[in-house]
mmCIF file of C-alpha atoms in Angstrom:
data_model
loop_
_atom_site.group_PDB
_atom_site.id
_atom_site.type_symbol
_atom_site.label_atom_id
_atom_site.label_comp_id
_atom_site.label_asym_id
_atom_site.label_seq_id
_atom_site.Cartn_x
_atom_site.Cartn_y
_atom_site.Cartn_z
ATOM 1 C CA MET A 1 54.373 44.132 -48.554
ATOM 2 C CA SER A 2 51.426 42.227 -49.224
ATOM 3 C CA ARG A 3 49.416 40.702 -46.284
ATOM 4 C CA SER A 4 47.101 38.364 -46.378
ATOM 5 C CA LYS A 5 43.042 39.257 -45.917
ATOM 6 C CA ALA A 6 41.421 36.069 -44.702
ATOM 7 C CA PRO A 7 41.603 38.863 -40.958
ATOM 8 C CA LEU A 8 39.818 41.378 -42.430
ATOM 9 C CA ALA A 9 37.192 39.117 -44.598
ATOM 10 C CA PHE A 10 37.085 37.616 -40.519
ATOM 11 C CA GLY A 11 36.205 39.718 -38.904
ATOM 12 C CA LEU A 12 33.800 42.209 -41.362
ATOM 13 C CA ALA A 13 32.125 38.291 -41.314
ATOM 14 C CA ALA A 14 32.100 37.761 -37.324
ATOM 15 C CA ALA A 15 31.347 42.367 -37.035
ATOM 16 C CA SER A 16 27.644 41.157 -39.294
ATOM 17 C CA GLY A 17 27.137 38.271 -38.180
ATOM 18 C CA ILE A 18 26.864 40.533 -35.211
ATOM 19 C CA GLY A 19 25.215 42.892 -36.001
ATOM 20 C CA TYR A 20 22.398 40.792 -37.495
ATOM 21 C CA TYR A 21 21.486 39.013 -33.349
ATOM 22 C CA LEU A 22 21.641 42.991 -32.050
ATOM 23 C CA TYR A 23 19.672 43.846 -34.733
ATOM 24 C CA SER A 24 16.570 41.438 -34.593
ATOM 25 C CA ALA A 25 16.675 41.103 -30.830
ATOM 26 C CA GLY A 26 16.105 45.023 -31.466
ATOM 27 C CA GLY A 27 19.680 46.439 -29.667
ATOM 28 C CA ASP A 28 19.190 44.122 -26.461
ATOM 29 C CA PRO A 29 22.845 42.076 -26.557
ATOM 30 C CA LYS A 30 21.007 39.749 -24.186
ATOM 31 C CA VAL A 31 17.938 38.556 -26.312
ATOM 32 C CA ALA A 32 21.138 38.753 -29.483
ATOM 33 C CA GLN A 33 23.382 35.864 -27.422
ATOM 34 C CA LYS A 34 20.336 33.969 -26.561
ATOM 35 C CA GLN A 35 19.526 34.253 -30.417
ATOM 36 C CA ALA A 36 22.699 32.809 -31.767
ATOM 37 C CA GLU A 37 23.373 30.010 -29.633
ATOM 38 C CA ALA A 38 19.740 29.122 -30.136
ATOM 39 C CA ASP A 39 21.140 29.283 -34.250
ATOM 40 C CA ALA A 40 24.333 27.538 -32.731
ATOM 41 C CA HIS A 41 22.453 24.259 -31.512
ATOM 42 C CA LYS A 42 20.135 24.057 -34.569
ATOM 43 C CA ALA A 43 23.565 23.887 -37.607
ATOM 44 C CA SER A 44 24.009 21.570 -34.954
ATOM 45 C CA ALA A 45 21.456 18.991 -34.697
ATOM 46 C CA LYS A 46 20.963 19.470 -38.657
ATOM 47 C CA PHE A 47 24.998 18.655 -39.236
ATOM 48 C CA LYS A 48 24.116 15.391 -36.976
ATOM 49 C CA SER A 49 21.424 14.582 -37.799
ATOM 50 C CA GLU A 50 23.118 14.687 -41.646
ATOM 51 C CA ILE A 51 26.154 12.000 -40.535
ATOM 52 C CA PRO A 52 25.929 9.759 -42.761
ATOM 53 C CA GLY A 53 26.541 5.917 -40.612
ATOM 54 C CA ARG A 54 24.214 7.500 -38.071
ATOM 55 C CA GLY A 55 20.802 6.103 -36.389
ATOM 56 C CA ASP A 56 18.954 4.766 -38.498
ATOM 57 C CA GLN A 57 21.260 4.639 -41.590
ATOM 58 C CA ALA A 58 23.204 2.582 -40.062
ATOM 59 C CA LYS A 59 21.315 0.703 -38.592
ATOM 60 C CA LYS A 60 19.453 -0.371 -42.204
ATOM 61 C CA GLU A 61 23.560 -0.806 -43.830
ATOM 62 C CA ALA A 62 24.600 -3.049 -41.034
ATOM 63 C CA GLU A 63 20.802 -5.000 -41.290
ATOM 64 C CA LYS A 64 21.935 -5.430 -44.608
ATOM 65 C CA TYR A 65 25.677 -6.686 -44.698
ATOM 66 C CA GLY A 66 24.009 -8.765 -41.514
ATOM 67 C CA ALA A 67 21.922 -10.647 -44.050
ATOM 68 C CA GLU A 68 24.669 -11.361 -47.012
ATOM 69 C CA ALA A 69 27.216 -12.919 -44.519
ATOM 70 C CA GLY A 70 24.470 -14.976 -43.389
ATOM 71 C CA ALA A 71 23.724 -15.949 -46.461
ATOM 72 C CA LYS A 72 27.223 -16.231 -47.291
ATOM 73 C CA VAL A 73 27.830 -18.374 -44.473
ATOM 74 C CA ASP A 74 24.065 -20.517 -44.562
ATOM 75 C CA SER A 75 25.380 -21.327 -47.387
ATOM 76 C CA ALA A 76 28.580 -22.542 -46.742
ATOM 77 C CA ILE A 77 26.777 -24.473 -44.099
ATOM 78 C CA VAL A 78 24.730 -25.911 -46.344
ATOM 79 C CA ARG A 79 27.952 -26.723 -49.468
ATOM 80 C CA GLU A 80 30.100 -28.362 -46.845
ATOM 81 C CA ALA A 81 27.211 -30.219 -45.171
ATOM 82 C CA ASN A 82 26.764 -31.802 -48.275
ATOM 83 C CA ARG A 83 29.915 -32.769 -49.031
ATOM 84 C CA ASN A 84 31.127 -34.110 -45.440
ATOM 85 C CA PRO A 85 28.400 -33.806 -43.169
ATOM 86 C CA ASP A 86 30.134 -34.830 -39.732
ATOM 87 C CA ARG A 87 34.016 -33.754 -39.276
ATOM 88 C CA GLN A 88 33.014 -30.009 -41.774
ATOM 89 C CA LEU A 89 29.707 -28.650 -39.580
ATOM 90 C CA SER A 90 32.256 -28.003 -37.575
ATOM 91 C CA LYS A 91 35.121 -26.588 -38.830
ATOM 92 C CA THR A 92 31.911 -24.888 -40.467
ATOM 93 C CA GLN A 93 30.011 -23.662 -37.270
ATOM 94 C CA ALA A 94 34.241 -22.158 -36.392
ATOM 95 C CA GLU A 95 34.089 -20.290 -38.815
ATOM 96 C CA LEU A 96 30.571 -18.320 -38.714
ATOM 97 C CA GLN A 97 31.015 -17.797 -35.777
ATOM 98 C CA ARG A 98 34.864 -15.914 -36.313
ATOM 99 C CA ALA A 99 32.350 -14.218 -38.923
ATOM 100 C CA LYS A 100 29.643 -13.606 -36.649
ATOM 101 C CA GLN A 101 32.942 -12.055 -34.569
ATOM 102 C CA GLU A 102 34.602 -10.096 -37.676
ATOM 103 C CA THR A 103 31.033 -8.164 -37.838
ATOM 104 C CA GLU A 104 30.751 -7.438 -34.742
ATOM 105 C CA ALA A 105 34.131 -5.876 -34.168
ATOM 106 C CA TYR A 106 33.645 -3.993 -37.164
ATOM 107 C CA ALA A 107 30.106 -2.405 -36.062
ATOM 108 C CA LYS A 108 30.939 -1.788 -33.604
ATOM 109 C CA ASP A 109 33.829 0.933 -34.610
ATOM 110 C CA ALA A 110 31.924 2.526 -37.141
ATOM 111 C CA LYS A 111 30.088 3.390 -34.549
ATOM 112 C CA ALA A 112 32.610 4.780 -32.424
ATOM 113 C CA ALA A 113 34.216 6.249 -35.486
ATOM 114 C CA ALA A 114 31.277 8.136 -36.075
ATOM 115 C CA LEU A 115 30.500 9.356 -31.859
ATOM 116 C CA LYS A 116 34.022 10.957 -32.217
ATOM 117 C CA LYS A 117 33.597 12.952 -34.804
ATOM 118 C CA VAL A 118 30.343 14.092 -33.829
ATOM 119 C CA ASP A 119 31.619 14.382 -30.195
ATOM 120 C CA GLU A 120 35.007 16.404 -32.566
ATOM 121 C CA PHE A 121 32.191 18.811 -33.704
ATOM 122 C CA ASP A 122 29.925 19.725 -30.809
ATOM 123 C CA ARG A 123 33.390 20.625 -28.631
ATOM 124 C CA LYS A 124 34.695 23.333 -31.814
ATOM 125 C CA VAL A 125 30.829 24.590 -31.837
ATOM 126 C CA GLU A 126 30.469 25.343 -28.054
ATOM 127 C CA ALA A 127 33.657 26.637 -27.350
ATOM 128 C CA ASP A 128 33.000 28.736 -30.719
ATOM 129 C CA ALA A 129 29.920 29.557 -29.529
ATOM 130 C CA ALA A 130 31.013 30.089 -25.797
ATOM 131 C CA LYS A 131 33.409 32.568 -27.706
ATOM 132 C CA ALA A 132 31.267 33.919 -29.615
ATOM 133 C CA LYS A 133 29.070 34.852 -26.386
ATOM 134 C CA SER A 134 32.556 36.133 -24.611
ATOM 135 C CA GLY A 135 33.078 38.654 -27.397
ATOM 136 C CA ILE A 136 30.134 39.898 -27.516
ATOM 137 C CA SER A 137 29.372 40.343 -23.927
ATOM 138 C CA SER A 138 32.251 42.265 -23.616
ATOM 139 C CA TRP A 139 31.471 44.912 -26.302
ATOM 140 C CA PHE A 140 28.875 45.906 -24.118
ATOM 141 C CA GLY A 141 30.619 45.982 -21.021
ATOM 142 C CA GLY A 142 28.655 42.431 -19.685
ATOM 143 C CA GLY A 143 30.222 40.126 -17.509
ATOM 144 C CA ASN A 144 30.532 37.243 -16.200
ATOM 145 C CA LYS A 145 27.432 37.403 -14.284
#
């Protein structure tokens, strides 16, 4: 019977990672644990900064789409005002209000989706860091102190 070699590969990778941190810490498990946590935090921060739709990039895109929508609405207002100034103006204002609400709703949904993905990633990283921490501590006789 053939068995999957994935558990062996994951175990080997975990042992290599633990060995690396212990070697770089001079054999002190507490220092190795702190270094591993620092590296996990650094990786999490880097991942967060590279998520599309986050920070300045999202703001620039929202401004761009807002400017495009505003230009379209402005041209529609001018076009309608030239046709029938009194009757069409209120209709155009209603369309403008609706477009503004749709744009705000889209921006809110995009922000919520991005933050949800970041939270999921954070939870996963924190859970994995806790597993690694408990694994390293149990190997060297350390407990929850």
